[in-house]
Coordinates of C-alpha atoms and ligand atoms in Angstrom, one line a residue:
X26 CA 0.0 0.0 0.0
X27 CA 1.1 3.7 -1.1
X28 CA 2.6 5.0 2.6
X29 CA 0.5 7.9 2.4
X30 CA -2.6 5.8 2.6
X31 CA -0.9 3.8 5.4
X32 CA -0.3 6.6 7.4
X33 CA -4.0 8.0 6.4
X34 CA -5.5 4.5 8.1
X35 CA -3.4 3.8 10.9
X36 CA -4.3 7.3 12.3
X37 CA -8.2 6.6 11.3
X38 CA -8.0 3.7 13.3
X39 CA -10.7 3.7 16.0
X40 CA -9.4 0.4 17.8
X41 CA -7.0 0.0 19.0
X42 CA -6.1 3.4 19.0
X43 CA -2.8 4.5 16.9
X44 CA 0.3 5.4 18.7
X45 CA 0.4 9.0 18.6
X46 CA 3.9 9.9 19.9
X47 CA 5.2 10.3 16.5
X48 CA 2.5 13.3 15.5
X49 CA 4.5 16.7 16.2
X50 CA 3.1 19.0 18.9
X51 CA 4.2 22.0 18.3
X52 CA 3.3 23.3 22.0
X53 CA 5.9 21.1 22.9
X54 CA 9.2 21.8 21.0
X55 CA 12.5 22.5 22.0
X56 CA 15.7 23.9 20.4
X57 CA 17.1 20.1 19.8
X58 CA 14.1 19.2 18.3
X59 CA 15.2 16.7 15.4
X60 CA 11.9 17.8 12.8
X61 CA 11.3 21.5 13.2
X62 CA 13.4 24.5 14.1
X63 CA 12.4 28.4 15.2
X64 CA 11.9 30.5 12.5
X65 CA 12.9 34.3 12.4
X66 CA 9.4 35.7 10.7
X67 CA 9.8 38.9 8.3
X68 CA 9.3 42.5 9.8
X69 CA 5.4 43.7 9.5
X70 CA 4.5 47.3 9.0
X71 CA 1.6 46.5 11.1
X72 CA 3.0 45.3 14.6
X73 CA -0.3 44.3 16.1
X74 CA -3.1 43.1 14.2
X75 CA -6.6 42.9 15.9
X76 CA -7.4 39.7 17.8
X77 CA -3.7 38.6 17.5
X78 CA -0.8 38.9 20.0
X79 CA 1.8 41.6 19.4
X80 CA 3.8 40.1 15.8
X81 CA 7.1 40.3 17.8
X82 CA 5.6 37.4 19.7
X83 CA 4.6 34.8 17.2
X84 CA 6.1 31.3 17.5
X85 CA 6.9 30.3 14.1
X86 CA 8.6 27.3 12.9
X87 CA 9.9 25.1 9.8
X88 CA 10.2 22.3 9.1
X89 CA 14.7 21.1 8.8
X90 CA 13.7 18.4 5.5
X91 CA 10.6 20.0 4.2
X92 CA 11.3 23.4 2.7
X93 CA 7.9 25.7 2.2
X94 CA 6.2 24.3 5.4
X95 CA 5.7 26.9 8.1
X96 CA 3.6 26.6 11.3
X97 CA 2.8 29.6 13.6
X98 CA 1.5 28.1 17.1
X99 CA -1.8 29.9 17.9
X100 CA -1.3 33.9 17.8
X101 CA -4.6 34.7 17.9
X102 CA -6.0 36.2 21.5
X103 CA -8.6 34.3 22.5
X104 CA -11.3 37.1 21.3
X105 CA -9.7 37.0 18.4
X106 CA -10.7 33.3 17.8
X107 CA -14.2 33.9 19.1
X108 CA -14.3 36.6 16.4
X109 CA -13.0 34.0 13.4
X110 CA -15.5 31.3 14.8
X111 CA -18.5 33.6 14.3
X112 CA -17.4 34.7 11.1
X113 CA -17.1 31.2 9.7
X114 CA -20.2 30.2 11.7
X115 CA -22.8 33.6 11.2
X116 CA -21.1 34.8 8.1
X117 CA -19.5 33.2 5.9
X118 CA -22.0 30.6 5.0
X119 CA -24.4 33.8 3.7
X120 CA -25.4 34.6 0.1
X121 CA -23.3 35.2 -2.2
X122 CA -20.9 32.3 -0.5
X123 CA -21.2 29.5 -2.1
X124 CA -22.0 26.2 0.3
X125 CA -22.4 22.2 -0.1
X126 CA -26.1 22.9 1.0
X127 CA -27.2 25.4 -2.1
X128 CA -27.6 21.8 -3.8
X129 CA -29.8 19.9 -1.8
X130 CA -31.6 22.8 0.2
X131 CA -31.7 25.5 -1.6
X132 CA -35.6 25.9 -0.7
X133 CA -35.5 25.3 2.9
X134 CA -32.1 28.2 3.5
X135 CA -33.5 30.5 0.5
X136 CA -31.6 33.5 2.1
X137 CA -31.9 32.6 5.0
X138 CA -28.5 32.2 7.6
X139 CA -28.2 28.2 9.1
X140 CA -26.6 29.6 12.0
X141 CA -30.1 31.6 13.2
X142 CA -32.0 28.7 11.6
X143 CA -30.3 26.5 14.6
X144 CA -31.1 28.8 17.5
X145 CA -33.9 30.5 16.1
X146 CA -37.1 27.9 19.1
X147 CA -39.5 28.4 16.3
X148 CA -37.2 26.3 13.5
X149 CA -38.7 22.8 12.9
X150 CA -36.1 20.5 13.5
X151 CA -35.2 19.9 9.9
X152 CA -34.2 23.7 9.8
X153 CA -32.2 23.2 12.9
X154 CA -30.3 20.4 11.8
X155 CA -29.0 22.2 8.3
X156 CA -26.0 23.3 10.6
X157 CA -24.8 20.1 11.1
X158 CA -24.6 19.3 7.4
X159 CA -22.4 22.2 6.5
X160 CA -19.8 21.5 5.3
X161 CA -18.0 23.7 3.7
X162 CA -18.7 27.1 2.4
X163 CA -16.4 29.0 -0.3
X164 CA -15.2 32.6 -0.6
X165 CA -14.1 35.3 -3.4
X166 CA -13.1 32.9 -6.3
X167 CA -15.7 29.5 -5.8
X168 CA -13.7 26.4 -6.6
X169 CA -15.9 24.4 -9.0
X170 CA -15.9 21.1 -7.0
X171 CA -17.5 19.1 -10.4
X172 CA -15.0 20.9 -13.0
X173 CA -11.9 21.3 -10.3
X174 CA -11.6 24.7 -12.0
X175 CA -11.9 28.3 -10.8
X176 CA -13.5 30.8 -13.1
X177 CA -14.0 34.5 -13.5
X178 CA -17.5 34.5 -13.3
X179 CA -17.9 32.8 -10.2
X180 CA -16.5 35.1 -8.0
X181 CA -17.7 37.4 -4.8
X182 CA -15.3 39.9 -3.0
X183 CA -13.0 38.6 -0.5
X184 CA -13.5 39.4 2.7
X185 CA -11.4 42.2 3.7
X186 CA -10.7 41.6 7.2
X187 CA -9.9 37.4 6.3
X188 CA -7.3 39.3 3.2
X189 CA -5.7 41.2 6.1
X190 CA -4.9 38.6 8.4
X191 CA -3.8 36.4 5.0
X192 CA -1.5 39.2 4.3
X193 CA 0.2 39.4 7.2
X194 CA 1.2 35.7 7.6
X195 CA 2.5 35.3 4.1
X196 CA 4.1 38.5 4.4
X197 CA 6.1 37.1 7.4
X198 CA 7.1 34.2 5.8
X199 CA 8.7 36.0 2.8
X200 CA 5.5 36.7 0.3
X201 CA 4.8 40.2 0.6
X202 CA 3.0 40.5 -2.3
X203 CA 0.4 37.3 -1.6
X204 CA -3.1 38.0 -2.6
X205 CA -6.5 36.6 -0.8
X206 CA -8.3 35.3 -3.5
X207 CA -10.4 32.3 -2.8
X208 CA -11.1 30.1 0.5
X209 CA -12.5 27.0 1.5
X210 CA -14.0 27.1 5.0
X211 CA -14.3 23.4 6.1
X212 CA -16.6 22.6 9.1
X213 CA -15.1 18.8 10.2
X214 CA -17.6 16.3 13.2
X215 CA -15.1 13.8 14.9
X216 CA -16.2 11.7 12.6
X217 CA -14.9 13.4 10.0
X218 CA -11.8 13.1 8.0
X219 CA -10.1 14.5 4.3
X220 CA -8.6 12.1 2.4
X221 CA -5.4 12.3 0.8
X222 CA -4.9 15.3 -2.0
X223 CA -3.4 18.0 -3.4
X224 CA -4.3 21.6 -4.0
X225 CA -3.8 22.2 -7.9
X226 CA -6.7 23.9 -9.0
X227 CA -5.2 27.5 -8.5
X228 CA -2.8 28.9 -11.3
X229 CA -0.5 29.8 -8.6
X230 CA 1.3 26.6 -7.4
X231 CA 4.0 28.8 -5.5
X232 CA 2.2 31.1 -3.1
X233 CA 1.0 29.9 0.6
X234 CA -1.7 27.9 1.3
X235 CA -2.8 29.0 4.1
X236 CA -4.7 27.3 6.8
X237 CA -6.1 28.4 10.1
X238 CA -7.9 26.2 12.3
X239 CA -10.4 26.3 15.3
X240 CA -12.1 24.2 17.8
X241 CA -11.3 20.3 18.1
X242 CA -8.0 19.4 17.1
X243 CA -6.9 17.6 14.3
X244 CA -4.4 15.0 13.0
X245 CA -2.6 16.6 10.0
X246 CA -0.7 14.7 7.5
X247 CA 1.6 16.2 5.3
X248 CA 3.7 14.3 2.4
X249 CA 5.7 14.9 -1.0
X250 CA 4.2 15.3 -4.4
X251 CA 3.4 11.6 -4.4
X252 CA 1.5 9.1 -2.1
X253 CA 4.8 7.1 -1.9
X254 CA 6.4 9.4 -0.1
X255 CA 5.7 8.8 3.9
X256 CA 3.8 11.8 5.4
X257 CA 4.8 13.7 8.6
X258 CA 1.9 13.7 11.6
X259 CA 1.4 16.5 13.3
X260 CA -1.6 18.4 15.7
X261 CA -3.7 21.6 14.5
X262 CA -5.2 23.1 17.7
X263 CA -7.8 25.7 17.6
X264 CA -5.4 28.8 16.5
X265 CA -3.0 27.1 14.5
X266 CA -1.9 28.4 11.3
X267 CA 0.1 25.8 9.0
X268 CA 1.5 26.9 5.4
X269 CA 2.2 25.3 2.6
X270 CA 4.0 26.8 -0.1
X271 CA 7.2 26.7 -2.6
X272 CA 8.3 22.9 -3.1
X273 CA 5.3 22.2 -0.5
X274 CA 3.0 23.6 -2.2
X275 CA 1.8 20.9 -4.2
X276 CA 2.3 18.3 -1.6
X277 CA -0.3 15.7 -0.6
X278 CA -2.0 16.2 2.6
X279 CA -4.9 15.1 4.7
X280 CA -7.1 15.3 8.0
X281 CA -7.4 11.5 9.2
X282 CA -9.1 12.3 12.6
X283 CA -10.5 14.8 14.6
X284 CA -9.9 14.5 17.8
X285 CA -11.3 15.5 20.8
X286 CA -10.6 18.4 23.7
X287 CA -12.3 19.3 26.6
X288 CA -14.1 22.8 26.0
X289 CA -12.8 24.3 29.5
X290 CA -9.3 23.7 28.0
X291 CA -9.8 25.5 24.8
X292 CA -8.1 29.1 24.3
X293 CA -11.4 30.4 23.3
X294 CA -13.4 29.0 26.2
X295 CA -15.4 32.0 28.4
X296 CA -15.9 30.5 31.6
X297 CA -19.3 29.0 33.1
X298 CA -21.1 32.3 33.9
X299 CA -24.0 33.5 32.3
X300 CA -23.2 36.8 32.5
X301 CA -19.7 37.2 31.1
X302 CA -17.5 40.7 31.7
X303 CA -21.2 42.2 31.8
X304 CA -22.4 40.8 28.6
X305 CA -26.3 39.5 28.6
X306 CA -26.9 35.7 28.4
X307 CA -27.4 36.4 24.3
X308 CA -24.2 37.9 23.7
X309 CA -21.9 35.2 25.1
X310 CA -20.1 33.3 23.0
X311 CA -21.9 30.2 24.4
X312 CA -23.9 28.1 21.5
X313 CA -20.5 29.1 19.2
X314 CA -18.5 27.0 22.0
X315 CA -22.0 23.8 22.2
X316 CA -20.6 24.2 17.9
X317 CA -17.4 23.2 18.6
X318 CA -17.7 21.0 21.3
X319 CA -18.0 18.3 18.5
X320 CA -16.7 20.5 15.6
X321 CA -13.6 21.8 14.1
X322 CA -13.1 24.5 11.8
X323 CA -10.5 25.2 9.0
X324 CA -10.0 28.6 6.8
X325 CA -7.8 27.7 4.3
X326 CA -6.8 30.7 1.8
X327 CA -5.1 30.7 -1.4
X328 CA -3.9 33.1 -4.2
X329 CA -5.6 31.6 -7.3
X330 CA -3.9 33.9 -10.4
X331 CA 0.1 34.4 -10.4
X332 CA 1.2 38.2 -10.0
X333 CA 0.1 40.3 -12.4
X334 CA -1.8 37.3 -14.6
X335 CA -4.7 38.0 -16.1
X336 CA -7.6 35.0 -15.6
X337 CA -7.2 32.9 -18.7
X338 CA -9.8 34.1 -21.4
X339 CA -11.0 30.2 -22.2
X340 CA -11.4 29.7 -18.1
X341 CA -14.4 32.8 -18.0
Ligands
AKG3 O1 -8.8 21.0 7.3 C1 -7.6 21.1 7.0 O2 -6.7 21.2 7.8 C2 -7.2 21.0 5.5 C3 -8.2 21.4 4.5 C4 -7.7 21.3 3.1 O3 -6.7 20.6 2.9 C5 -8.4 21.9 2.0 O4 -9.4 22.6 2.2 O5 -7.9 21.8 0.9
FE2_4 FE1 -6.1 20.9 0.9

């Protein structure tokens, strides 16, 4: 068997579990560490970005045998993860993003947002359960997931503030010119996994991939450019950011478990009142936290055209 797919099953494996103490934690590295090393990230203009720690503060690493793969451990503060989770939870599954339910349910959302749908008492419990079979939801250019292709016509602004925070990782890993043009939001169960792939769709197979995760924490696999090659293991935890880019950039990956943490020990996690800092019942972050108590989120941006290219007149 290919040692990608080995790798993909062994860490699938519900019994007995795998043996985990090969999957890197980056919480838990040191300056011997054999796999990954610090890395020095580039000088911002910005210094502080909102809902992040101060840049100067960032833990970034590399990888010492797989050049293009970076990993920032968590720099969000933790209201700057609440503020990500309710955008990929109460906005970016809205018209004119493109979700896996415009298919099937198209009548029963109409314009309507699956987030309210799920709190709203007076949803029947058909509309209620429409958030639990999101799955992902796409932004600015929408990847054609029948073709594989990106076009110009099917395309909605970027978010600006996601374009931002885009900008300033790839910027401090040497792409100061990286440009937010399309994103997949995935929304992952434990039950859930991503097989084995690569990201080849966009034109650009050289700028970052980036991907920013939240909530339960995954088992990430990254290989080479083919499934022979042995993949690395290591944990996403809510915050994480992990790039892909250069000679990495068209390397196979994959999500082979989801596993789980308790809510009280997440960086997001608000405490057991029901008043919080002041803050009525409905403005805790509370049902947002119920979410993720079984979910995990991943924003994962790309650049889709190379600098300056046009898109290609037969792909509009
Ligand atoms: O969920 C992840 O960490 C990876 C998602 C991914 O690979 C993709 O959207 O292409
Ligand atoms: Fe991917």
């Amino acid at each position: 068997m290919e040692k990608f797919k080995e790798s993909f099953k062994l860490y699938k494996r519900k019994k007995p579990p795998p043996d985990y103490s090969n999957v890197i934690d980056f919480t838990k590295i040191d300056a011997e560490d054999r796999q990954v090393c610090s890395l020095i990230l580039e000088k911002q203009s910005c210094d502080v970005l909102d809902g992040m720690i101060p840049f100067t503060s960032w833990k970034a690493y590399q990888h010492r045998k797989i050049p293009g793969f970076y990993f920032i451990s968590n720099p969000f503060t933790p209201d700057g993860q609440r503020k990500w989770i309710k955008r990929c939870l109460n906005d970016f599954p809205l018209k004119p993003n493109i979700t896996n339910l415009d298919v099937n349910y198209s009548d029963l959302i109409r314009e309507r947002n699956v987030w309210s749908m799920h709190l709203d008492a007076d949803s029947t419990d058909e509309e209620k359960q429409l958030l639990h079979k999101l799955r992902w939801s796409t932004l600015g250019y929408h990847h054609n997931w029948d073709t594989k292709k990106y076009t110009a016509d099917r395309y909605t602004p970027f978010p600006d503030d996601l374009s931002c925070l885009s900008r300033c990782i790839a910027h401090g890993i040497g792409f100061p010119h990286f440009k937010a043009e399309a994103a997949i939001v995935n929304y992952y169960h434990l039950d859930s996994t991503l097989s084995g792939h690569t990201d080849h769709s966009e034109f650009d197979h050289i700028s970052p991939l980036i991907s920013i995760s939240f909530g339960q924490t995954a088992v990430f696999l990254l290989g080479g450019l083919t499934k022979d090659i042995d993949p690395i293991a290591l944990y996403l935890h809510s915050g994480d950011i992990c790039i892909m880019s250069g000679e990495c950039r068209l390397a196979y990956h994959a999500v082979p478990k989801i596993l789980r943490t308790p809510t009280s020990e997440l960086p997001y996690h608000e405490g057991d009142d029901d008043t919080v800092n002041g803050r009525k019942v409905e403005d805790t972050f509370e049902p947002f936290e119920s979410y993720l108590q079984s979910s995990r989120i991943n924003m994962n941006v790309r650049q889709v055209l190379c600098d300056g290219q046009e898109f290609p007149k037969d792909e509009s």
